[in-house]
CSV table of C-alpha atoms and ligand atoms in Angstrom, one decimal:
chain,number,residue,atom,x,y,z
A,1,MET,CA,138.7,166.9,-7.8
A,2,ILE,CA,141.7,165.2,-7.0
A,3,VAL,CA,144.7,166.2,-4.9
A,4,GLY,CA,148.4,164.9,-5.6
A,5,VAL,CA,150.6,164.1,-3.4
A,6,PRO,CA,153.9,164.1,-4.6
A,7,ARG,CA,157.3,163.0,-2.3
A,8,GLU,CA,159.2,165.4,-0.2
A,9,SER,CA,162.5,166.3,-2.8
A,10,PHE,CA,164.3,168.5,-0.3
A,11,PRO,CA,167.7,166.6,0.9
A,12,GLY,CA,167.1,164.9,4.3
A,13,GLU,CA,163.3,165.9,4.4
A,14,LEU,CA,161.4,163.3,5.5
A,15,ARG,CA,157.9,164.2,6.1
A,16,VAL,CA,155.0,163.7,3.9
A,17,ALA,CA,151.7,165.9,2.9
A,18,LEU,CA,149.0,164.1,3.5
A,19,THR,CA,148.9,161.0,6.1
A,20,PRO,CA,146.4,157.7,5.7
A,21,ALA,CA,144.5,158.7,8.6
A,22,VAL,CA,143.3,162.0,7.2
A,23,VAL,CA,141.9,160.5,4.0
A,24,PRO,CA,138.9,158.9,4.8
A,25,ASN,CA,137.5,162.6,5.4
A,26,LEU,CA,138.8,163.7,1.9
A,27,THR,CA,137.1,161.1,0.6
A,28,LYS,CA,133.8,162.3,2.1
A,29,ALA,CA,133.8,165.3,0.6
A,30,GLY,CA,134.7,163.9,-2.8
A,31,ILE,CA,138.4,164.6,-2.7
A,32,GLU,CA,140.3,161.5,-3.9
A,33,VAL,CA,144.4,161.2,-3.2
A,34,VAL,CA,146.5,160.2,-5.5
A,35,LEU,CA,150.1,159.6,-3.4
A,36,GLU,CA,153.7,158.9,-5.3
A,37,ALA,CA,154.5,156.0,-4.6
A,38,GLY,CA,156.5,155.7,-0.9
A,39,ALA,CA,155.6,159.1,-0.3
A,40,GLY,CA,154.9,158.6,3.0
A,41,VAL,CA,158.1,155.9,4.2
A,42,GLY,CA,160.4,158.3,6.2
A,43,ALA,CA,157.1,159.4,8.7
A,44,GLY,CA,157.0,155.7,9.0
A,45,TYR,CA,153.3,156.0,6.7
A,46,PRO,CA,154.2,152.9,4.2
A,47,ASP,CA,152.3,152.6,0.8
A,48,ALA,CA,150.1,150.1,2.1
A,49,GLU,CA,148.4,152.2,4.5
A,50,TYR,CA,147.5,154.5,2.1
A,51,LEU,CA,145.9,151.7,-0.1
A,52,ALA,CA,143.9,150.3,2.9
A,53,LYS,CA,142.3,154.1,2.6
A,54,GLY,CA,140.9,153.3,-1.1
A,55,ILE,CA,143.9,155.9,-2.3
A,56,LYS,CA,145.9,156.0,-5.8
A,57,ILE,CA,149.7,155.1,-5.9
A,58,VAL,CA,151.4,156.0,-9.0
A,59,PRO,CA,155.3,155.2,-9.9
A,60,GLN,CA,156.7,158.6,-11.0
A,61,ARG,CA,156.2,161.8,-9.7
A,62,ALA,CA,155.4,163.2,-13.4
A,63,ASP,CA,151.6,161.2,-12.9
A,64,VAL,CA,151.3,163.0,-9.5
A,65,PHE,CA,151.9,166.4,-11.3
A,66,ARG,CA,149.9,165.4,-14.6
A,67,ALA,CA,146.7,163.5,-12.4
A,68,ALA,CA,146.3,165.9,-9.7
A,69,ASP,CA,144.6,168.9,-9.2
A,70,ILE,CA,145.8,170.0,-6.6
A,71,ILE,CA,149.2,169.1,-5.4
A,72,VAL,CA,150.4,169.2,-1.6
A,73,GLN,CA,153.7,169.3,-0.4
A,74,VAL,CA,155.7,170.5,3.0
A,75,LEU,CA,158.3,172.4,1.2
A,76,SER,CA,157.1,173.5,-1.9
A,77,TYR,CA,159.4,175.3,-4.6
A,78,GLY,CA,160.5,178.4,-2.5
A,79,SER,CA,161.1,176.9,0.7
A,80,ASN,CA,162.6,174.4,-1.3
A,81,ASP,CA,165.7,176.0,-2.3
A,82,LYS,CA,167.2,173.0,-3.1
A,83,SER,CA,165.5,171.0,-5.3
A,84,GLY,CA,161.7,172.6,-5.6
A,85,LYS,CA,162.7,173.7,-8.9
A,86,GLY,CA,162.3,170.9,-11.2
A,87,ASP,CA,158.7,170.9,-9.9
A,88,LEU,CA,157.9,174.1,-11.9
A,89,ALA,CA,158.3,172.6,-15.2
A,90,LEU,CA,155.3,169.9,-13.4
A,91,LEU,CA,152.9,172.3,-12.4
A,92,HIS,CA,150.2,173.2,-14.9
A,93,ARG,CA,148.0,176.4,-15.3
A,94,ASP,CA,145.3,176.7,-13.0
A,95,GLN,CA,146.8,173.7,-11.3
A,96,ALA,CA,146.5,174.6,-7.9
A,97,LEU,CA,149.6,174.0,-5.2
A,98,ILE,CA,149.6,174.0,-1.4
A,99,GLY,CA,152.9,174.2,0.7
A,100,PHE,CA,155.4,175.9,2.7
A,101,LEU,CA,156.0,178.5,-0.2
A,102,ARG,CA,158.7,181.2,2.1
A,103,PRO,CA,156.8,184.0,-0.2
A,104,LEU,CA,158.2,186.3,1.6
A,105,GLY,CA,161.7,184.4,1.3
A,106,SER,CA,162.6,185.9,-2.9
A,107,LEU,CA,160.7,188.4,-4.9
A,108,GLU,CA,162.3,185.8,-8.1
A,109,THR,CA,161.4,183.0,-7.0
A,110,VAL,CA,157.4,183.9,-6.5
A,111,GLN,CA,157.5,185.4,-9.2
A,112,GLU,CA,158.8,181.8,-11.0
A,113,ILE,CA,155.9,180.3,-9.5
A,114,ALA,CA,153.4,183.0,-11.1
A,115,ALA,CA,155.2,182.4,-14.2
A,116,THR,CA,153.9,178.3,-14.6
A,117,GLY,CA,149.8,179.5,-13.9
A,118,ALA,CA,149.9,177.9,-10.6
A,119,ILE,CA,147.1,179.3,-8.4
A,120,SER,CA,149.6,178.8,-5.2
A,121,PHE,CA,148.4,179.3,-1.5
A,122,SER,CA,151.2,179.7,0.9
A,123,VAL,CA,150.5,177.9,4.4
A,124,GLU,CA,152.4,180.5,6.3
A,125,LEU,CA,150.7,182.9,5.4
A,126,MET,CA,147.6,181.6,7.1
A,127,PRO,CA,145.8,184.3,9.5
A,128,ARG,CA,146.0,183.7,13.0
A,129,THR,CA,142.5,183.5,13.7
A,130,THR,CA,139.9,181.1,15.6
A,131,ARG,CA,138.4,180.4,12.8
A,132,ALA,CA,141.8,179.4,10.8
A,133,GLN,CA,143.7,177.4,14.0
A,134,SER,CA,143.2,174.4,12.3
A,135,MET,CA,144.8,175.2,9.9
A,136,ASP,CA,148.2,176.6,10.9
A,137,ALA,CA,150.8,174.5,10.1
A,138,LEU,CA,153.5,177.7,11.2
A,139,SER,CA,152.1,177.1,14.8
A,140,SER,CA,152.3,173.3,14.6
A,141,MET,CA,155.8,173.2,13.1
A,142,GLY,CA,156.9,175.6,15.6
A,143,THR,CA,155.7,173.6,18.5
A,144,ILE,CA,157.5,170.3,17.0
A,145,CYS,CA,161.0,172.6,16.6
A,146,GLY,CA,160.5,173.8,20.4
A,147,TYR,CA,160.2,170.4,21.6
A,148,LYS,CA,162.9,168.8,19.5
A,149,ALA,CA,165.8,171.7,20.1
A,150,VAL,CA,165.9,171.2,23.8
A,151,LEU,CA,165.8,167.8,23.2
A,152,ILE,CA,168.8,168.4,21.5
A,153,ALA,CA,170.5,170.7,23.7
A,154,ALA,CA,170.1,167.9,26.9
A,155,ASP,CA,171.8,165.4,24.6
A,156,THR,CA,174.6,167.6,23.7
A,157,LEU,CA,175.0,168.8,27.4
A,158,PRO,CA,177.8,167.1,29.2
A,159,ARG,CA,175.0,167.9,32.5
A,160,MET,CA,171.6,166.5,33.3
A,161,PHE,CA,168.7,168.3,33.6
A,162,PRO,CA,166.7,167.9,36.4
A,163,MET,CA,167.8,167.8,40.2
A,164,LEU,CA,168.6,164.7,41.4
A,165,THR,CA,169.9,164.0,45.3
A,166,THR,CA,171.5,160.3,45.3
A,167,ALA,CA,173.7,158.8,47.5
A,168,ALA,CA,176.5,160.3,45.9
A,169,GLY,CA,175.9,163.7,46.1
A,170,THR,CA,173.5,166.0,44.8
A,171,ILE,CA,173.6,167.1,41.4
A,172,THR,CA,171.8,170.4,40.6
A,173,PRO,CA,169.4,171.1,37.6
A,174,GLY,CA,170.4,172.6,34.3
A,175,ARG,CA,169.7,176.1,33.5
A,176,VAL,CA,168.0,176.5,30.5
A,177,PHE,CA,166.8,180.2,29.4
A,178,VAL,CA,164.7,180.3,25.9
A,179,ILE,CA,164.5,184.4,24.0
A,180,GLY,CA,161.0,184.5,22.5
A,181,ALA,CA,158.5,183.0,23.5
A,182,GLY,CA,156.2,182.5,20.1
A,183,VAL,CA,155.2,179.2,19.7
A,184,ALA,CA,158.2,177.1,19.5
A,185,GLY,CA,159.8,179.4,22.6
A,186,LEU,CA,156.8,178.1,24.7
A,187,GLN,CA,157.1,174.0,23.2
A,188,ALA,CA,160.5,174.3,24.5
A,189,ILE,CA,159.9,176.1,28.1
A,190,ALA,CA,157.5,173.1,28.4
A,191,THR,CA,159.8,170.7,27.4
A,192,ALA,CA,162.5,171.9,29.1
A,193,ARG,CA,160.5,172.3,32.7
A,194,ARG,CA,159.9,168.5,31.7
A,195,LEU,CA,162.7,167.2,31.8
A,196,GLY,CA,163.7,168.8,35.0
A,197,ALA,CA,165.9,171.9,34.0
A,198,VAL,CA,164.8,175.6,35.9
A,199,THR,CA,163.4,177.1,33.1
A,200,SER,CA,163.1,181.5,32.3
A,201,ALA,CA,162.4,182.3,29.2
A,202,TYR,CA,162.1,186.4,27.9
A,203,ASP,CA,159.3,187.9,25.2
A,204,MET,CA,159.8,191.7,23.8
A,205,ARG,CA,156.3,190.9,23.6
A,206,PRO,CA,154.4,191.8,27.3
A,207,ALA,CA,151.7,188.8,26.5
A,208,ALA,CA,154.4,186.3,26.0
A,209,LYS,CA,154.9,186.7,30.1
A,210,GLU,CA,151.9,185.8,31.3
A,211,GLN,CA,152.6,182.4,29.1
A,212,VAL,CA,155.6,181.7,30.4
A,213,HIS,CA,154.3,181.8,33.4
A,214,SER,CA,151.7,179.2,33.1
A,215,LEU,CA,154.2,176.8,32.2
A,216,GLY,CA,156.2,177.0,35.1
A,217,GLY,CA,158.4,179.2,33.8
A,218,ARG,CA,160.4,182.4,34.7
A,219,PHE,CA,160.2,185.4,33.0
A,220,VAL,CA,162.9,187.5,32.7
A,221,GLU,CA,161.8,191.3,32.2
A,222,LEU,CA,164.4,193.6,30.7
A,223,PRO,CA,163.8,197.4,31.8
A,224,ILE,CA,163.3,198.7,27.6
A,225,GLU,CA,160.0,198.2,26.3
A,226,ALA,CA,159.7,197.6,22.6
A,227,ILE,CA,157.5,199.5,20.1
A,228,ASP,CA,154.5,198.4,18.2
A,229,ALA,CA,156.0,194.8,19.2
A,230,GLN,CA,153.4,193.4,18.0
A,231,ASP,CA,151.4,193.7,14.4
A,232,ALA,CA,147.6,193.1,13.8
A,233,GLY,CA,148.2,189.3,13.0
A,234,GLY,CA,149.7,188.7,15.6
A,235,TYR,CA,153.5,188.6,14.3
A,236,ALA,CA,156.4,190.5,16.4
A,237,ARG,CA,157.7,193.7,14.6
A,238,ALA,CA,161.3,194.4,13.6
A,239,GLN,CA,162.6,196.9,15.9
A,240,SER,CA,165.3,199.3,16.3
A,241,GLU,CA,169.2,198.5,15.8
A,242,ASP,CA,169.2,200.8,19.5
A,243,PHE,CA,166.7,198.4,20.6
A,244,TYR,CA,168.3,195.3,20.0
A,245,ARG,CA,171.8,196.9,21.1
A,246,ALA,CA,169.8,197.3,24.8
A,247,GLN,CA,168.6,193.9,24.6
A,248,ARG,CA,172.1,192.2,24.2
A,249,GLU,CA,173.4,194.9,26.5
A,250,LEU,CA,170.7,193.6,29.4
A,251,LEU,CA,171.0,189.9,28.0
A,252,GLY,CA,174.3,189.0,28.6
A,253,ARG,CA,174.5,188.6,31.9
A,254,VAL,CA,171.7,185.8,32.0
A,255,VAL,CA,173.2,184.3,28.8
A,256,ALA,CA,175.9,183.8,30.6
A,257,GLU,CA,174.2,181.8,33.1
A,258,SER,CA,172.6,179.9,31.8
A,259,ASP,CA,173.3,176.0,30.4
A,260,VAL,CA,171.4,175.6,28.1
A,261,VAL,CA,170.0,179.0,25.4
A,262,ILE,CA,167.4,178.3,22.9
A,263,THR,CA,166.9,181.0,20.6
A,264,ALA,CA,163.4,181.3,19.0
A,265,ALA,CA,163.3,185.7,18.1
A,266,VAL,CA,161.7,185.2,14.8
A,267,ILE,CA,160.4,188.2,12.6
A,268,PRO,CA,158.4,187.3,9.2
A,269,GLY,CA,160.4,187.6,6.1
A,270,GLN,CA,163.1,189.1,7.8
A,271,LYS,CA,166.8,188.8,9.1
A,272,SER,CA,166.4,187.4,12.9
A,273,PRO,CA,167.8,190.0,15.5
A,274,VAL,CA,171.1,189.2,16.9
A,275,LEU,CA,170.3,188.9,20.2
A,276,VAL,CA,173.4,187.0,21.6
A,277,THR,CA,177.0,187.9,20.2
A,278,ARG,CA,180.5,186.7,20.1
A,279,GLU,CA,181.0,188.3,23.7
A,280,MET,CA,177.9,186.9,25.1
A,281,VAL,CA,179.1,183.6,23.9
A,282,ALA,CA,182.4,183.7,25.1
A,283,ARG,CA,180.9,184.5,28.9
A,284,MET,CA,179.3,181.4,28.8
A,285,ALA,CA,180.2,178.1,30.8
A,286,PRO,CA,182.0,175.6,28.5
A,287,GLY,CA,180.3,172.4,27.5
A,288,SER,CA,177.0,175.3,27.7
A,289,VAL,CA,174.5,174.7,24.2
A,290,ILE,CA,172.5,176.9,21.7
A,291,VAL,CA,170.0,176.3,20.4
A,292,ASP,CA,169.5,178.6,17.4
A,293,LEU,CA,165.5,178.2,15.6
A,294,ALA,CA,166.2,181.5,13.9
A,295,SER,CA,169.4,179.8,11.9
A,296,GLU,CA,167.5,179.7,8.8
A,297,ARG,CA,166.5,183.2,8.9
A,298,GLY,CA,170.8,184.2,9.6
A,299,GLY,CA,170.6,183.5,13.3
A,300,ASN,CA,169.3,184.8,16.4
A,301,CYS,CA,173.8,184.2,17.9
A,302,GLU,CA,176.0,185.8,15.9
A,303,LEU,CA,177.7,182.7,15.6
A,304,THR,CA,175.5,180.3,14.1
A,305,ARG,CA,175.9,179.1,11.0
A,306,PRO,CA,172.7,177.4,9.1
A,307,GLY,CA,173.1,173.7,9.3
A,308,GLU,CA,175.6,173.1,11.0
A,309,VAL,CA,177.1,173.0,14.6
A,310,VAL,CA,179.7,175.9,16.2
A,311,ILE,CA,181.9,175.0,18.6
A,312,GLU,CA,183.8,178.1,20.1
A,313,HIS,CA,184.7,178.6,23.9
A,314,GLY,CA,184.2,175.1,24.3
A,315,VAL,CA,180.4,176.5,23.7
A,316,SER,CA,178.4,174.5,20.8
A,317,ILE,CA,176.0,176.9,18.5
A,318,ILE,CA,173.8,174.3,16.6
A,319,GLY,CA,172.4,176.2,13.7
A,320,TRP,CA,170.8,172.7,12.7
A,321,ILE,CA,167.6,173.4,10.0
A,322,ASN,CA,164.3,172.4,9.2
A,323,LEU,CA,164.5,170.5,12.8
A,324,ALA,CA,160.6,169.4,12.1
A,325,SER,CA,162.0,166.7,9.7
A,326,ARG,CA,163.6,165.4,12.7
A,327,VAL,CA,160.3,164.0,14.0
A,328,PRO,CA,158.6,163.4,10.6
A,329,TYR,CA,155.8,160.6,12.6
A,330,HIS,CA,154.0,163.1,14.6
A,331,ALA,CA,155.2,166.0,12.1
A,332,SER,CA,153.3,164.9,9.1
A,333,GLN,CA,150.1,163.6,11.4
A,334,MET,CA,150.0,167.7,12.1
A,335,TYR,CA,150.5,169.2,8.8
A,336,ALA,CA,148.4,166.3,7.7
A,337,ARG,CA,145.3,167.5,10.0
A,338,ASN,CA,146.3,171.5,9.1
A,339,ILE,CA,146.2,170.8,5.4
A,340,SER,CA,143.4,168.8,5.3
A,341,ALA,CA,141.3,171.2,7.3
A,342,PHE,CA,142.6,173.7,4.5
A,343,LEU,CA,141.3,171.4,1.3
A,344,LEU,CA,137.9,171.1,3.3
A,345,HIS,CA,137.8,174.9,3.7
A,346,LEU,CA,138.9,175.1,-0.2
A,347,VAL,CA,137.3,172.4,-2.0
A,348,LYS,CA,133.0,172.9,-1.9
A,349,ASP,CA,131.1,170.6,-4.3
A,350,GLY,CA,133.8,169.4,-5.9
A,351,LYS,CA,135.5,172.7,-7.5
A,352,LEU,CA,138.1,175.1,-5.5
A,353,GLN,CA,136.6,178.2,-4.4
A,354,LEU,CA,138.4,180.9,-5.0
A,355,ASN,CA,136.6,183.4,-2.9
A,356,LEU,CA,138.1,186.5,-2.1
A,357,GLU,CA,135.5,187.7,0.9
A,358,ASP,CA,137.3,184.7,3.2
A,359,GLU,CA,140.1,185.8,4.4
A,360,ILE,CA,142.0,182.5,4.7
A,361,ILE,CA,141.6,182.4,0.8
A,362,ARG,CA,142.3,186.1,0.3
A,363,SER,CA,145.5,185.6,3.1
A,364,THR,CA,146.9,182.8,1.5
A,365,LEU,CA,146.2,182.6,-2.2
A,366,VAL,CA,149.7,184.0,-3.5
A,367,THR,CA,149.9,183.4,-7.2
A,368,LYS,CA,146.9,183.2,-9.5
A,369,GLN,CA,146.2,183.1,-13.8
A,370,GLY,CA,150.5,184.3,-14.2
A,371,GLU,CA,150.4,186.7,-11.9
A,372,ILE,CA,151.2,187.7,-7.4
A,373,VAL,CA,147.8,188.5,-6.0
A,374,ASN,CA,148.4,188.4,-2.7
A,375,PRO,CA,148.4,192.0,-1.4
A,376,ARG,CA,150.7,191.6,1.6
A,377,VAL,CA,153.2,190.0,-0.5
A,378,ARG,CA,152.8,192.7,-3.3
A,379,GLU,CA,153.6,195.0,-0.3
A,380,PHE,CA,156.4,193.5,0.8
A,381,TYR,CA,158.1,193.5,-2.2
A,382,LYS,CA,157.2,197.4,-3.1
A,383,LEU,CA,154.8,196.1,-6.4
A,384,PRO,CA,152.1,198.5,-7.4
A,385,ALA,CA,148.6,197.0,-5.5
A,386,LEU,CA,146.6,195.4,-8.4
A,387,ALA,CA,144.2,198.0,-9.8
A,388,GLU,CA,141.3,195.4,-10.2
A,389,LYS,CA,140.3,192.6,-7.0
A,390,GLN,CA,140.4,189.3,-8.1
A,391,GLY,CA,137.5,186.6,-8.0
A,392,GLY,CA,135.6,184.4,-9.0
A,393,ASN,CA,135.6,180.5,-8.6
B,401,NAD,P1,157.3,183.9,15.7
B,401,NAD,O1,157.5,182.6,15.9
B,401,NAD,O2,156.5,184.9,14.5
B,401,NAD,O3,158.2,184.7,17.1
B,401,NAD,C1,158.6,183.9,17.9
B,401,NAD,C2,158.8,185.2,18.8
B,401,NAD,O4,159.8,185.9,19.2
B,401,NAD,C3,157.6,186.1,19.3
B,401,NAD,O5,156.7,186.0,20.5
B,401,NAD,C4,158.3,187.7,18.9
B,401,NAD,O6,157.5,188.0,20.2
B,401,NAD,C5,159.7,186.8,19.8
B,401,NAD,N1,160.7,188.0,19.2
B,401,NAD,C6,161.1,188.8,18.5
B,401,NAD,N2,161.9,189.5,17.9
B,401,NAD,C7,162.5,189.6,19.8
B,401,NAD,C8,163.8,190.0,20.4
B,401,NAD,N3,164.2,191.1,19.5
B,401,NAD,N4,163.2,189.9,21.3
B,401,NAD,C9,162.9,188.7,22.0
B,401,NAD,N5,161.8,188.1,21.5
B,401,NAD,C10,161.7,188.5,20.0
B,401,NAD,O7,156.3,183.9,16.7
B,401,NAD,P2,155.2,183.0,17.4
B,401,NAD,O8,154.7,181.4,17.1
B,401,NAD,O9,154.6,183.4,15.9
B,401,NAD,O10,153.7,183.3,18.2
B,401,NAD,C11,153.3,185.0,18.5
B,401,NAD,C12,152.0,185.5,19.6
B,401,NAD,O11,151.4,184.2,18.4
B,401,NAD,C13,152.2,183.9,21.3
B,401,NAD,O12,151.9,184.5,21.5
B,401,NAD,C14,151.2,183.1,19.7
B,401,NAD,O13,151.1,181.9,21.1
B,401,NAD,C15,150.2,183.5,19.2
B,401,NAD,N6,149.6,182.7,18.2
B,401,NAD,C16,148.4,182.7,18.5
B,401,NAD,C17,147.9,182.0,17.0
B,401,NAD,C18,146.3,182.1,17.1
B,401,NAD,O14,146.0,182.5,17.4
B,401,NAD,N7,145.9,181.3,16.3
B,401,NAD,C19,148.6,181.1,16.2
B,401,NAD,C20,149.8,181.4,16.6
B,401,NAD,C21,150.2,182.3,17.5
């Protein structure tokens, strides 16, 4: 079984899907790795480190696709809407593809992937179970984004985060408010606390309160209750526009009193709810900073522009996307561990096992034999359920 690692092609993307450190475990399991020359350089993993682990390096992207039974990527076509399409012509029938495919992003894209005949797996669909925890790339990248969001905010803010008592007087601590205490939000709370900011957070899931407290954050309670805030998979459920309106009214005061607001409230496959309006921004002190981690999905702030920094009323609203790529060394290390755990799960006795009784495989498999086979993806796009259960090897 040969696993191919092409160089990431999304503009500015620095991560790599496999790092040298995970190669020995794959080799032990009979999996060979072929890497496109220079694929790890941007993340701090030069070719020589891969060569030292005994892998093969090929000069051209097409050579990787030609040689591999399984292609592993970070941003595959789907999440790479800029340059990913070129890979469709390189994929061949029954070749496996693993990466961020953004399966709930656009039906047309998923259909195009299906049409290649590739057996594609989307890491976004990894179930949130104890068994799958080591393969949960979404959580790994969320952790990095939460961390980096705080550093970007600290760097942009014209104030310091920690309280300091000096001969030149006392500096009051920065006030950081995190909206959406999922994996990214929780890491943002931890990072802001480490930098000395007074940190508070809000989430519509009641279970988040304890997690925020355990990190030393103050939990902001709002006198409204979300209906079925969480689905069976642990993901947030979309709420009514009335609910969001009530949230905005209640959040206004906390936002106005904050120096930094990090928003990380996302709903899988849907546009992010707008929780910070233009009026709320206008009430913040000039110099304040909003980092919108939901920007790729439209943003939690009304003024966010994906990929850009907007300054309105003296407030910087940072809508950069793909923040995990700004910490490429550790993002790649974490992603590579997730992907190698997934590969070791998928490949048994030198063969790809497509046992649909297995929840991890059933949940992540998106396309096979020219068809979209994932029940959740089919349901999302309102495609009729597949009549026959597909299985076998
Ligand atoms: P997420 O990225 O899906 O969403 C971010 C957060 O935003 C969620 O906490 C959600 O409740 C919140 N949110 C959405 N809409 C909101 C609104 N209108 N107002 C306020 N908050 C809103 O979240 P996540 O990173 O997937 O984490 C969700 C939970 O799942 C966390 O408790 C996390 O620890 C848990 N989790 C468990 C596993 C596992 O068991 N293996 C893996 C990952 C995450």
